[in-house]
Amino acid sequence: QVQLVESGGGLVQPGGSLTLSCGASRRIFAVVTMGWYRQAPGKQRELVASLSSGGSTRYGESAKGRFTISRDNAKNTVSLQMNSLKPEDTDVYYCNLVTLGGQYWGQGTQVTVSS
């Protein structure tokens, strides 16, 4: 079983930046994608950004041009650099890992954008 642990969330002013990081509890194999999703209370979880094992990226509409996803294979981590943050980016952000053996989620980290 793989555990994912997120860090880097918090409170930031509009226009500011945050970097979210997600680490896996052990070396992971047969990775299909690693990525980040967000979810507001009462709403469906939605894609923020994902990175395939082949290096292809996908971004949700709200993230395009502002967020960048990256992965460190040696450290089993995936990061999300978020710039030009807006109040509407406020949500709980979840790390996601898809492997050939299953899908895993982190516990979530709160991102709040407010002045």
PDB file as gemmi writes it, atoms N, CA and C in Angstrom:
CRYST1    1.000    1.000    1.000  90.00  90.00  90.00 P 1                      
ATOM      1  N   GLN A   1       0.837  -1.190   0.000  1.00  0.00           N  
ATOM      2  CA  GLN A   1       0.000   0.000   0.000  1.00  0.00           C  
ATOM      3  C   GLN A   1       0.878   1.248   0.000  1.00  0.00           C  
ATOM      4  N   VAL A   2       0.517   2.196  -0.827  1.00  0.00           N  
ATOM      5  CA  VAL A   2       1.262   3.444  -0.926  1.00  0.00           C  
ATOM      6  C   VAL A   2       0.505   4.531  -0.192  1.00  0.00           C  
ATOM      7  N   GLN A   3       1.220   5.277   0.616  1.00  0.00           N  
ATOM      8  CA  GLN A   3       0.634   6.449   1.265  1.00  0.00           C  
ATOM      9  C   GLN A   3       1.231   7.702   0.642  1.00  0.00           C  
ATOM     10  N   LEU A   4       0.368   8.676   0.413  1.00  0.00           N  
ATOM     11  CA  LEU A   4       0.789   9.950  -0.146  1.00  0.00           C  
ATOM     12  C   LEU A   4       0.618  11.028   0.912  1.00  0.00           C  
ATOM     13  N   VAL A   5       1.629  11.852   1.063  1.00  0.00           N  
ATOM     14  CA  VAL A   5       1.591  12.913   2.071  1.00  0.00           C  
ATOM     15  C   VAL A   5       1.856  14.245   1.384  1.00  0.00           C  
ATOM     16  N   GLU A   6       0.878  15.153   1.518  1.00  0.00           N  
ATOM     17  CA  GLU A   6       1.014  16.475   0.912  1.00  0.00           C  
ATOM     18  C   GLU A   6       1.560  17.478   1.921  1.00  0.00           C  
ATOM     19  N   SER A   7       2.182  18.506   1.401  1.00  0.00           N  
ATOM     20  CA  SER A   7       2.631  19.619   2.225  1.00  0.00           C  
ATOM     21  C   SER A   7       2.651  20.884   1.374  1.00  0.00           C  
ATOM     22  N   GLY A   8       2.725  22.019   2.040  1.00  0.00           N  
ATOM     23  CA  GLY A   8       2.882  23.274   1.321  1.00  0.00           C  
ATOM     24  C   GLY A   8       1.653  24.136   1.229  1.00  0.00           C  
ATOM     25  N   GLY A   9       0.511  23.634   1.684  1.00  0.00           N  
ATOM     26  CA  GLY A   9      -0.681  24.465   1.652  1.00  0.00           C  
ATOM     27  C   GLY A   9      -0.607  25.562   2.701  1.00  0.00           C  
ATOM     28  N   GLY A  10      -1.580  26.454   2.656  1.00  0.00           N  
ATOM     29  CA  GLY A  10      -1.611  27.525   3.641  1.00  0.00           C  
ATOM     30  C   GLY A  10      -2.386  28.715   3.145  1.00  0.00           C  
ATOM     31  N   LEU A  11      -2.168  29.838   3.817  1.00  0.00           N  
ATOM     32  CA  LEU A  11      -2.843  31.091   3.497  1.00  0.00           C  
ATOM     33  C   LEU A  11      -1.888  31.987   2.712  1.00  0.00           C  
ATOM     34  N   VAL A  12      -2.381  32.529   1.624  1.00  0.00           N  
ATOM     35  CA  VAL A  12      -1.559  33.418   0.796  1.00  0.00           C  
ATOM     36  C   VAL A  12      -2.444  34.541   0.274  1.00  0.00           C  
ATOM     37  N   GLN A  13      -1.853  35.684   0.053  1.00  0.00           N  
ATOM     38  CA  GLN A  13      -2.606  36.818  -0.471  1.00  0.00           C  
ATOM     39  C   GLN A  13      -2.813  36.672  -1.972  1.00  0.00           C  
ATOM     40  N   PRO A  14      -3.859  37.289  -2.490  1.00  0.00           N  
ATOM     41  CA  PRO A  14      -4.058  37.263  -3.953  1.00  0.00           C  
ATOM     42  C   PRO A  14      -2.817  37.778  -4.687  1.00  0.00           C  
ATOM     43  N   GLY A  15      -2.469  37.074  -5.757  1.00  0.00           N  
ATOM     44  CA  GLY A  15      -1.278  37.408  -6.503  1.00  0.00           C  
ATOM     45  C   GLY A  15      -0.033  36.695  -6.024  1.00  0.00           C  
ATOM     46  N   GLY A  16      -0.130  36.037  -4.900  1.00  0.00           N  
ATOM     47  CA  GLY A  16       1.009  35.340  -4.337  1.00  0.00           C  
ATOM     48  C   GLY A  16       1.215  33.952  -4.934  1.00  0.00           C  
ATOM     49  N   SER A  17       2.191  33.241  -4.368  1.00  0.00           N  
ATOM     50  CA  SER A  17       2.555  31.913  -4.863  1.00  0.00           C  
ATOM     51  C   SER A  17       2.638  30.911  -3.728  1.00  0.00           C  
ATOM     52  N   LEU A  18       2.387  29.673  -4.077  1.00  0.00           N  
ATOM     53  CA  LEU A  18       2.570  28.548  -3.166  1.00  0.00           C  
ATOM     54  C   LEU A  18       3.100  27.378  -3.974  1.00  0.00           C  
ATOM     55  N   THR A  19       3.842  26.517  -3.297  1.00  0.00           N  
ATOM     56  CA  THR A  19       4.275  25.267  -3.905  1.00  0.00           C  
ATOM     57  C   THR A  19       3.782  24.112  -3.056  1.00  0.00           C  
ATOM     58  N   LEU A  20       2.999  23.247  -3.658  1.00  0.00           N  
ATOM     59  CA  LEU A  20       2.535  22.041  -3.007  1.00  0.00           C  
ATOM     60  C   LEU A  20       3.456  20.894  -3.371  1.00  0.00           C  
ATOM     61  N   SER A  21       3.734  20.046  -2.391  1.00  0.00           N  
ATOM     62  CA  SER A  21       4.558  18.869  -2.638  1.00  0.00           C  
ATOM     63  C   SER A  21       3.850  17.631  -2.129  1.00  0.00           C  
ATOM     64  N   CYS A  22       4.109  16.533  -2.790  1.00  0.00           N  
ATOM     65  CA  CYS A  22       3.489  15.260  -2.412  1.00  0.00           C  
ATOM     66  C   CYS A  22       4.555  14.183  -2.488  1.00  0.00           C  
ATOM     67  N   GLY A  23       4.705  13.464  -1.391  1.00  0.00           N  
ATOM     68  CA  GLY A  23       5.680  12.387  -1.357  1.00  0.00           C  
ATOM     69  C   GLY A  23       5.017  11.047  -1.140  1.00  0.00           C  
ATOM     70  N   ALA A  24       5.578  10.041  -1.762  1.00  0.00           N  
ATOM     71  CA  ALA A  24       5.081   8.673  -1.595  1.00  0.00           C  
ATOM     72  C   ALA A  24       5.879   7.979  -0.496  1.00  0.00           C  
ATOM     73  N   SER A  25       5.197   7.082   0.210  1.00  0.00           N  
ATOM     74  CA  SER A  25       5.805   6.417   1.361  1.00  0.00           C  
ATOM     75  C   SER A  25       6.865   5.396   0.970  1.00  0.00           C  
ATOM     76  N   ARG A  26       6.842   4.972  -0.279  1.00  0.00           N  
ATOM     77  CA  ARG A  26       7.840   4.019  -0.748  1.00  0.00           C  
ATOM     78  C   ARG A  26       8.040   4.222  -2.238  1.00  0.00           C  
ATOM     79  N   ARG A  27       9.041   3.573  -2.745  1.00  0.00           N  
ATOM     80  CA  ARG A  27       9.288   3.670  -4.175  1.00  0.00           C  
ATOM     81  C   ARG A  27       8.083   3.104  -4.918  1.00  0.00           C  
ATOM     82  N   ILE A  28       7.676   3.788  -5.947  1.00  0.00           N  
ATOM     83  CA  ILE A  28       6.489   3.380  -6.685  1.00  0.00           C  
ATOM     84  C   ILE A  28       6.862   2.938  -8.095  1.00  0.00           C  
ATOM     85  N   PHE A  29       6.132   1.941  -8.561  1.00  0.00           N  
ATOM     86  CA  PHE A  29       6.401   1.363  -9.864  1.00  0.00           C  
ATOM     87  C   PHE A  29       5.149   1.401 -10.716  1.00  0.00           C  
ATOM     88  N   ALA A  30       5.356   1.236 -11.991  1.00  0.00           N  
ATOM     89  CA  ALA A  30       4.234   1.167 -12.936  1.00  0.00           C  
ATOM     90  C   ALA A  30       3.325   2.383 -12.800  1.00  0.00           C  
ATOM     91  N   VAL A  31       3.941   3.536 -12.673  1.00  0.00           N  
ATOM     92  CA  VAL A  31       3.157   4.766 -12.551  1.00  0.00           C  
ATOM     93  C   VAL A  31       2.535   5.119 -13.891  1.00  0.00           C  
ATOM     94  N   VAL A  32       1.271   5.452 -13.835  1.00  0.00           N  
ATOM     95  CA  VAL A  32       0.590   5.937 -15.039  1.00  0.00           C  
ATOM     96  C   VAL A  32       0.598   7.472 -15.005  1.00  0.00           C  
ATOM     97  N   THR A  33       0.069   8.018 -13.906  1.00  0.00           N  
ATOM     98  CA  THR A  33       0.094   9.476 -13.740  1.00  0.00           C  
ATOM     99  C   THR A  33       0.262   9.832 -12.267  1.00  0.00           C  
ATOM    100  N   MET A  34       0.784  11.013 -12.020  1.00  0.00           N  
ATOM    101  CA  MET A  34       0.741  11.647 -10.705  1.00  0.00           C  
ATOM    102  C   MET A  34       0.189  13.034 -10.930  1.00  0.00           C  
ATOM    103  N   GLY A  35      -0.587  13.503  -9.974  1.00  0.00           N  
ATOM    104  CA  GLY A  35      -1.178  14.801 -10.200  1.00  0.00           C  
ATOM    105  C   GLY A  35      -1.844  15.391  -8.982  1.00  0.00           C  
ATOM    106  N   TRP A  36      -2.553  16.472  -9.236  1.00  0.00           N  
ATOM    107  CA  TRP A  36      -3.240  17.212  -8.194  1.00  0.00           C  
ATOM    108  C   TRP A  36      -4.680  17.485  -8.610  1.00  0.00           C  
ATOM    109  N   TYR A  37      -5.564  17.336  -7.639  1.00  0.00           N  
ATOM    110  CA  TYR A  37      -6.965  17.651  -7.826  1.00  0.00           C  
ATOM    111  C   TYR A  37      -7.379  18.612  -6.717  1.00  0.00           C  
ATOM    112  N   ARG A  38      -8.498  19.254  -6.922  1.00  0.00           N  
ATOM    113  CA  ARG A  38      -9.040  20.153  -5.911  1.00  0.00           C  
ATOM    114  C   ARG A  38     -10.509  19.841  -5.694  1.00  0.00           C  
ATOM    115  N   GLN A  39     -10.965  20.160  -4.497  1.00  0.00           N  
ATOM    116  CA  GLN A  39     -12.360  19.885  -4.200  1.00  0.00           C  
ATOM    117  C   GLN A  39     -12.885  20.884  -3.192  1.00  0.00           C  
ATOM    118  N   ALA A  40     -14.014  21.466  -3.513  1.00  0.00           N  
ATOM    119  CA  ALA A  40     -14.728  22.346  -2.594  1.00  0.00           C  
ATOM    120  C   ALA A  40     -15.862  21.568  -1.958  1.00  0.00           C  
ATOM    121  N   PRO A  41     -16.308  21.974  -0.793  1.00  0.00           N  
ATOM    122  CA  PRO A  41     -17.412  21.265  -0.124  1.00  0.00           C  
ATOM    123  C   PRO A  41     -18.640  21.156  -1.025  1.00  0.00           C  
ATOM    124  N   GLY A  42     -19.160  19.963  -1.139  1.00  0.00           N  
ATOM    125  CA  GLY A  42     -20.359  19.743  -1.931  1.00  0.00           C  
ATOM    126  C   GLY A  42     -20.146  19.675  -3.426  1.00  0.00           C  
ATOM    127  N   LYS A  43     -18.892  19.753  -3.855  1.00  0.00           N  
ATOM    128  CA  LYS A  43     -18.604  19.711  -5.284  1.00  0.00           C  
ATOM    129  C   LYS A  43     -17.753  18.509  -5.630  1.00  0.00           C  
ATOM    130  N   GLN A  44     -17.720  18.181  -6.921  1.00  0.00           N  
ATOM    131  CA  GLN A  44     -16.890  17.073  -7.370  1.00  0.00           C  
ATOM    132  C   GLN A  44     -15.421  17.466  -7.373  1.00  0.00           C  
ATOM    133  N   ARG A  45     -14.598  16.461  -7.167  1.00  0.00           N  
ATOM    134  CA  ARG A  45     -13.165  16.675  -7.254  1.00  0.00           C  
ATOM    135  C   ARG A  45     -12.808  16.926  -8.725  1.00  0.00           C  
ATOM    136  N   GLU A  46     -11.961  17.933  -8.952  1.00  0.00           N  
ATOM    137  CA  GLU A  46     -11.624  18.260 -10.334  1.00  0.00           C  
ATOM    138  C   GLU A  46     -10.113  18.351 -10.524  1.00  0.00           C  
ATOM    139  N   LEU A  47      -9.708  18.070 -11.736  1.00  0.00           N  
ATOM    140  CA  LEU A  47      -8.287  18.066 -12.071  1.00  0.00           C  
ATOM    141  C   LEU A  47      -7.696  19.471 -11.990  1.00  0.00           C  
ATOM    142  N   VAL A  48      -6.541  19.548 -11.357  1.00  0.00           N  
ATOM    143  CA  VAL A  48      -5.740  20.769 -11.417  1.00  0.00           C  
ATOM    144  C   VAL A  48      -4.617  20.557 -12.426  1.00  0.00           C  
ATOM    145  N   ALA A  49      -3.840  19.496 -12.222  1.00  0.00           N  
ATOM    146  CA  ALA A  49      -2.746  19.187 -13.141  1.00  0.00           C  
ATOM    147  C   ALA A  49      -2.333  17.743 -12.955  1.00  0.00           C  
ATOM    148  N   SER A  50      -1.903  17.112 -14.036  1.00  0.00           N  
ATOM    149  CA  SER A  50      -1.385  15.760 -13.943  1.00  0.00           C  
ATOM    150  C   SER A  50      -0.182  15.615 -14.861  1.00  0.00           C  
ATOM    151  N   LEU A  51       0.645  14.630 -14.516  1.00  0.00           N  
ATOM    152  CA  LEU A  51       1.882  14.379 -15.248  1.00  0.00           C  
ATOM    153  C   LEU A  51       1.990  12.879 -15.474  1.00  0.00           C  
ATOM    154  N   SER A  52       2.090  12.485 -16.724  1.00  0.00           N  
ATOM    155  CA  SER A  52       2.165  11.062 -17.031  1.00  0.00           C  
ATOM    156  C   SER A  52       3.602  10.565 -16.890  1.00  0.00           C  
ATOM    157  N   SER A  53       3.734   9.261 -16.877  1.00  0.00           N  
ATOM    158  CA  SER A  53       5.066   8.664 -16.786  1.00  0.00           C  
ATOM    159  C   SER A  53       5.915   9.021 -17.997  1.00  0.00           C  
ATOM    160  N   GLY A  54       5.262   9.325 -19.086  1.00  0.00           N  
ATOM    161  CA  GLY A  54       5.977   9.714 -20.298  1.00  0.00           C  
ATOM    162  C   GLY A  54       6.307  11.188 -20.361  1.00  0.00           C  
ATOM    163  N   GLY A  55       5.842  11.947 -19.371  1.00  0.00           N  
ATOM    164  CA  GLY A  55       6.161  13.369 -19.319  1.00  0.00           C  
ATOM    165  C   GLY A  55       5.085  14.286 -19.845  1.00  0.00           C  
ATOM    166  N   SER A  56       3.972  13.735 -20.277  1.00  0.00           N  
ATOM    167  CA  SER A  56       2.880  14.581 -20.772  1.00  0.00           C  
ATOM    168  C   SER A  56       2.151  15.220 -19.605  1.00  0.00           C  
ATOM    169  N   THR A  57       1.743  16.460 -19.801  1.00  0.00           N  
ATOM    170  CA  THR A  57       1.032  17.178 -18.748  1.00  0.00           C  
ATOM    171  C   THR A  57      -0.379  17.518 -19.192  1.00  0.00           C  
ATOM    172  N   ARG A  58      -1.262  17.575 -18.217  1.00  0.00           N  
ATOM    173  CA  ARG A  58      -2.615  18.054 -18.425  1.00  0.00           C  
ATOM    174  C   ARG A  58      -2.919  19.053 -17.336  1.00  0.00           C  
ATOM    175  N   TYR A  59      -3.574  20.137 -17.710  1.00  0.00           N  
ATOM    176  CA  TYR A  59      -3.947  21.162 -16.738  1.00  0.00           C  
ATOM    177  C   TYR A  59      -5.439  21.445 -16.833  1.00  0.00           C  
ATOM    178  N   GLY A  60      -6.048  21.656 -15.669  1.00  0.00           N  
ATOM    179  CA  GLY A  60      -7.408  22.141 -15.662  1.00  0.00           C  
ATOM    180  C   GLY A  60      -7.440  23.579 -16.154  1.00  0.00           C  
ATOM    181  N   GLU A  61      -8.605  24.017 -16.599  1.00  0.00           N  
ATOM    182  CA  GLU A  61      -8.709  25.346 -17.188  1.00  0.00           C  
ATOM    183  C   GLU A  61      -8.235  26.438 -16.234  1.00  0.00           C  
ATOM    184  N   SER A  62      -8.551  26.305 -14.964  1.00  0.00           N  
ATOM    185  CA  SER A  62      -8.184  27.356 -14.008  1.00  0.00           C  
ATOM    186  C   SER A  62      -6.686  27.411 -13.744  1.00  0.00           C  
ATOM    187  N   ALA A  63      -5.982  26.336 -14.069  1.00  0.00           N  
ATOM    188  CA  ALA A  63      -4.552  26.260 -13.766  1.00  0.00           C  
ATOM    189  C   ALA A  63      -3.666  26.665 -14.943  1.00  0.00           C  
ATOM    190  N   LYS A  64      -4.216  26.640 -16.130  1.00  0.00           N  
ATOM    191  CA  LYS A  64      -3.408  26.898 -17.328  1.00  0.00           C  
ATOM    192  C   LYS A  64      -2.766  28.279 -17.277  1.00  0.00           C  
ATOM    193  N   GLY A  65      -1.460  28.287 -17.516  1.00  0.00           N  
ATOM    194  CA  GLY A  65      -0.725  29.538 -17.554  1.00  0.00           C  
ATOM    195  C   GLY A  65      -0.264  30.048 -16.203  1.00  0.00           C  
ATOM    196  N   ARG A  66      -0.758  29.444 -15.138  1.00  0.00           N  
ATOM    197  CA  ARG A  66      -0.389  29.917 -13.794  1.00  0.00           C  
ATOM    198  C   ARG A  66       0.290  28.856 -12.948  1.00  0.00           C  
ATOM    199  N   PHE A  67      -0.078  27.590 -13.172  1.00  0.00           N  
ATOM    200  CA  PHE A  67       0.450  26.507 -12.349  1.00  0.00           C  
ATOM    201  C   PHE A  67       1.375  25.628 -13.189  1.00  0.00           C  
ATOM    202  N   THR A  68       2.361  25.027 -12.513  1.00  0.00           N  
ATOM    203  CA  THR A  68       3.274  24.121 -13.178  1.00  0.00           C  
ATOM    204  C   THR A  68       3.471  22.877 -12.329  1.00  0.00           C  
ATOM    205  N   ILE A  69       3.289  21.723 -12.943  1.00  0.00           N  
ATOM    206  CA  ILE A  69       3.485  20.461 -12.241  1.00  0.00           C  
ATOM    207  C   ILE A  69       4.829  19.880 -12.623  1.00  0.00           C  
ATOM    208  N   SER A  70       5.486  19.259 -11.647  1.00  0.00           N  
ATOM    209  CA  SER A  70       6.777  18.636 -11.914  1.00  0.00           C  
ATOM    210  C   SER A  70       6.934  17.425 -11.016  1.00  0.00           C  
ATOM    211  N   ARG A  71       7.862  16.571 -11.386  1.00  0.00           N  
ATOM    212  CA  ARG A  71       8.050  15.333 -10.631  1.00  0.00           C  
ATOM    213  C   ARG A  71       9.535  15.067 -10.445  1.00  0.00           C  
ATOM    214  N   ASP A  72       9.879  14.573  -9.280  1.00  0.00           N  
ATOM    215  CA  ASP A  72      11.241  14.133  -8.986  1.00  0.00           C  
ATOM    216  C   ASP A  72      11.187  12.629  -8.798  1.00  0.00           C  
ATOM    217  N   ASN A  73      11.577  11.888  -9.813  1.00  0.00           N  
ATOM    218  CA  ASN A  73      11.462  10.425  -9.762  1.00  0.00           C  
ATOM    219  C   ASN A  73      12.356   9.831  -8.674  1.00  0.00           C  
ATOM    220  N   ALA A  74      13.510  10.407  -8.481  1.00  0.00           N  
ATOM    221  CA  ALA A  74      14.440   9.863  -7.488  1.00  0.00           C  
ATOM    222  C   ALA A  74      13.880   9.986  -6.079  1.00  0.00           C  
ATOM    223  N   LYS A  75      13.108  11.041  -5.828  1.00  0.00           N  
ATOM    224  CA  LYS A  75      12.553  11.272  -4.492  1.00  0.00           C  
ATOM    225  C   LYS A  75      11.099  10.835  -4.381  1.00  0.00           C  
ATOM    226  N   ASN A  76      10.545  10.327  -5.473  1.00  0.00           N  
ATOM    227  CA  ASN A  76       9.126   9.917  -5.466  1.00  0.00           C  
ATOM    228  C   ASN A  76       8.216  11.062  -5.044  1.00  0.00           C  
ATOM    229  N   THR A  77       8.467  12.231  -5.559  1.00  0.00           N  
ATOM    230  CA  THR A  77       7.640  13.384  -5.216  1.00  0.00           C  
ATOM    231  C   THR A  77       7.091  14.049  -6.473  1.00  0.00           C  
ATOM    232  N   VAL A  78       5.945  14.679  -6.302  1.00  0.00           N  
ATOM    233  CA  VAL A  78       5.364  15.497  -7.353  1.00  0.00           C  
ATOM    234  C   VAL A  78       5.026  16.843  -6.730  1.00  0.00           C  
ATOM    235  N   SER A  79       5.306  17.910  -7.448  1.00  0.00           N  
ATOM    236  CA  SER A  79       5.108  19.253  -6.919  1.00  0.00           C  
ATOM    237  C   SER A  79       4.209  20.062  -7.838  1.00  0.00           C  
ATOM    238  N   LEU A  80       3.557  21.033  -7.241  1.00  0.00           N  
ATOM    239  CA  LEU A  80       2.702  21.930  -8.005  1.00  0.00           C  
ATOM    240  C   LEU A  80       3.076  23.361  -7.624  1.00  0.00           C  
ATOM    241  N   GLN A  81       3.671  24.066  -8.555  1.00  0.00           N  
ATOM    242  CA  GLN A  81       4.012  25.471  -8.352  1.00  0.00           C  
ATOM    243  C   GLN A  81       2.819  26.305  -8.789  1.00  0.00           C  
ATOM    244  N   MET A  82       2.273  27.072  -7.855  1.00  0.00           N  
ATOM    245  CA  MET A  82       1.074  27.863  -8.138  1.00  0.00           C  
ATOM    246  C   MET A  82       1.426  29.345  -8.034  1.00  0.00           C  
ATOM    247  N   ASN A  83       1.279  30.049  -9.126  1.00  0.00           N  
ATOM    248  CA  ASN A  83       1.575  31.480  -9.178  1.00  0.00           C  
ATOM    249  C   ASN A  83       0.308  32.273  -9.461  1.00  0.00           C  
ATOM    250  N   SER A  84       0.389  33.560  -9.198  1.00  0.00           N  
ATOM    251  CA  SER A  84      -0.731  34.471  -9.479  1.00  0.00           C  
ATOM    252  C   SER A  84      -2.027  33.937  -8.895  1.00  0.00           C  
ATOM    253  N   LEU A  85      -1.972  33.534  -7.662  1.00  0.00           N  
ATOM    254  CA  LEU A  85      -3.130  32.906  -7.033  1.00  0.00           C  
ATOM    255  C   LEU A  85      -4.279  33.895  -6.872  1.00  0.00           C  
ATOM    256  N   LYS A  86      -5.487  33.345  -7.011  1.00  0.00           N  
ATOM    257  CA  LYS A  86      -6.712  34.120  -6.924  1.00  0.00           C  
ATOM    258  C   LYS A  86      -7.587  33.566  -5.801  1.00  0.00           C  
ATOM    259  N   PRO A  87      -8.476  34.374  -5.262  1.00  0.00           N  
ATOM    260  CA  PRO A  87      -9.370  33.853  -4.216  1.00  0.00           C  
ATOM    261  C   PRO A  87     -10.140  32.611  -4.654  1.00  0.00           C  
ATOM    262  N   GLU A  88     -10.471  32.516  -5.928  1.00  0.00           N  
ATOM    263  CA  GLU A  88     -11.213  31.350  -6.408  1.00  0.00           C  
ATOM    264  C   GLU A  88     -10.368  30.087  -6.479  1.00  0.00           C  
ATOM    265  N   ASP A  89      -9.073  30.198  -6.215  1.00  0.00           N  
ATOM    266  CA  ASP A  89      -8.226  29.009  -6.117  1.00  0.00           C  
ATOM    267  C   ASP A  89      -8.347  28.351  -4.746  1.00  0.00           C  
ATOM    268  N   THR A  90      -9.038  28.991  -3.837  1.00  0.00           N  
ATOM    269  CA  THR A  90      -9.208  28.441  -2.492  1.00  0.00           C  
ATOM    270  C   THR A  90      -9.948  27.119  -2.550  1.00  0.00           C  
ATOM    271  N   ASP A  91      -9.334  26.093  -1.969  1.00  0.00           N  
ATOM    272  CA  ASP A  91      -9.897  24.753  -1.980  1.00  0.00           C  
ATOM    273  C   ASP A  91      -8.988  23.830  -1.177  1.00  0.00           C  
ATOM    274  N   VAL A  92      -9.445  22.589  -1.022  1.00  0.00           N  
ATOM    275  CA  VAL A  92      -8.563  21.533  -0.544  1.00  0.00           C  
ATOM    276  C   VAL A  92      -7.958  20.852  -1.772  1.00  0.00           C  
ATOM    277  N   TYR A  93      -6.647  20.720  -1.766  1.00  0.00           N  
ATOM    278  CA  TYR A  93      -5.931  20.132  -2.893  1.00  0.00           C  
ATOM    279  C   TYR A  93      -5.453  18.732  -2.499  1.00  0.00           C  
ATOM    280  N   TYR A  94      -5.674  17.785  -3.410  1.00  0.00           N  
ATOM    281  CA  TYR A  94      -5.358  16.380  -3.155  1.00  0.00           C  
ATOM    282  C   TYR A  94      -4.327  15.881  -4.151  1.00  0.00           C  
ATOM    283  N   CYS A  95      -3.346  15.184  -3.627  1.00  0.00           N  
ATOM    284  CA  CYS A  95      -2.380  14.508  -4.475  1.00  0.00           C  
ATOM    285  C   CYS A  95      -2.992  13.193  -4.965  1.00  0.00           C  
ATOM    286  N   ASN A  96      -2.725  12.856  -6.203  1.00  0.00           N  
ATOM    287  CA  ASN A  96      -3.274  11.644  -6.804  1.00  0.00           C  
ATOM    288  C   ASN A  96      -2.182  10.860  -7.495  1.00  0.00           C  
ATOM    289  N   LEU A  97      -2.223   9.559  -7.310  1.00  0.00           N  
ATOM    290  CA  LEU A  97      -1.274   8.664  -7.964  1.00  0.00           C  
ATOM    291  C   LEU A  97      -2.064   7.537  -8.623  1.00  0.00           C  
ATOM    292  N   VAL A  98      -1.823   7.325  -9.887  1.00  0.00           N  
ATOM    293  CA  VAL A  98      -2.432   6.205 -10.599  1.00  0.00           C  
ATOM    294  C   VAL A  98      -1.320   5.287 -11.074  1.00  0.00           C  
ATOM    295  N   THR A  99      -1.417   4.035 -10.666  1.00  0.00           N  
ATOM    296  CA  THR A  99      -0.461   3.029 -11.143  1.00  0.00           C  
ATOM    297  C   THR A  99      -1.236   1.914 -11.829  1.00  0.00           C  
ATOM    298  N   LEU A 100      -0.536   0.987 -12.397  1.00  0.00           N  
ATOM    299  CA  LEU A 100      -1.201  -0.160 -13.011  1.00  0.00           C  
ATOM    300  C   LEU A 100      -1.899  -1.008 -11.958  1.00  0.00           C  
ATOM    301  N   GLY A 101      -1.507  -0.831 -10.697  1.00  0.00           N  
ATOM    302  CA  GLY A 101      -2.091  -1.623  -9.624  1.00  0.00           C  
ATOM    303  C   GLY A 101      -3.198  -0.929  -8.868  1.00  0.00           C  
ATOM    304  N   GLY A 102      -3.423   0.356  -9.127  1.00  0.00           N  
ATOM    305  CA  GLY A 102      -4.486   1.030  -8.407  1.00  0.00           C  
ATOM    306  C   GLY A 102      -4.306   2.526  -8.359  1.00  0.00           C  
ATOM    307  N   GLN A 103      -5.241   3.175  -7.692  1.00  0.00           N  
ATOM    308  CA  GLN A 103      -5.229   4.629  -7.563  1.00  0.00           C  
ATOM    309  C   GLN A 103      -5.145   4.988  -6.083  1.00  0.00           C  
ATOM    310  N   TYR A 104      -4.383   6.041  -5.782  1.00  0.00           N  
ATOM    311  CA  TYR A 104      -4.175   6.444  -4.408  1.00  0.00           C  
ATOM    312  C   TYR A 104      -4.381   7.951  -4.276  1.00  0.00           C  
ATOM    313  N   TRP A 105      -4.831   8.346  -3.075  1.00  0.00           N  
ATOM    314  CA  TRP A 105      -5.060   9.764  -2.792  1.00  0.00           C  
ATOM    315  C   TRP A 105      -4.350  10.159  -1.502  1.00  0.00           C  
ATOM    316  N   GLY A 106      -3.891  11.391  -1.478  1.00  0.00           N  
ATOM    317  CA  GLY A 106      -3.400  11.956  -0.245  1.00  0.00           C  
ATOM    318  C   GLY A 106      -4.550  12.430   0.625  1.00  0.00           C  
ATOM    319  N   GLN A 107      -4.220  12.944   1.792  1.00  0.00           N  
ATOM    320  CA  GLN A 107      -5.252  13.352   2.744  1.00  0.00           C  
ATOM    321  C   GLN A 107      -5.777  14.743   2.458  1.00  0.00           C  
ATOM    322  N   GLY A 108      -5.111  15.477   1.606  1.00  0.00           N  
ATOM    323  CA  GLY A 108      -5.550  16.816   1.232  1.00  0.00           C  
ATOM    324  C   GLY A 108      -4.828  17.900   2.011  1.00  0.00           C  
ATOM    325  N   THR A 109      -4.607  19.028   1.357  1.00  0.00           N  
ATOM    326  CA  THR A 109      -4.005  20.180   2.013  1.00  0.00           C  
ATOM    327  C   THR A 109      -4.796  21.422   1.616  1.00  0.00           C  
ATOM    328  N   GLN A 110      -5.094  22.250   2.599  1.00  0.00           N  
ATOM    329  CA  GLN A 110      -5.920  23.426   2.369  1.00  0.00           C  
ATOM    330  C   GLN A 110      -5.097  24.558   1.773  1.00  0.00           C  
ATOM    331  N   VAL A 111      -5.624  25.138   0.709  1.00  0.00           N  
ATOM    332  CA  VAL A 111      -5.052  26.347   0.127  1.00  0.00           C  
ATOM    333  C   VAL A 111      -6.099  27.442   0.243  1.00  0.00           C  
ATOM    334  N   THR A 112      -5.735  28.534   0.889  1.00  0.00           N  
ATOM    335  CA  THR A 112      -6.642  29.659   1.062  1.00  0.00           C  
ATOM    336  C   THR A 112      -5.992  30.918   0.509  1.00  0.00           C  
ATOM    337  N   VAL A 113      -6.677  31.545  -0.424  1.00  0.00           N  
ATOM    338  CA  VAL A 113      -6.172  32.778  -1.034  1.00  0.00           C  
ATOM    339  C   VAL A 113      -7.084  33.909  -0.589  1.00  0.00           C  
ATOM    340  N   SER A 114      -6.536  34.771   0.236  1.00  0.00           N  
ATOM    341  CA  SER A 114      -7.361  35.832   0.816  1.00  0.00           C  
ATOM    342  C   SER A 114      -6.468  36.965   1.296  1.00  0.00           C  
ATOM    343  N   SER A 115      -7.007  38.160   1.217  1.00  0.00           N  
ATOM    344  CA  SER A 115      -6.284  39.312   1.744  1.00  0.00           C  
ATOM    345  C   SER A 115      -6.700  39.596   3.186  1.00  0.00           C  
TER     346      SER A 115                                                      
END                                                                             
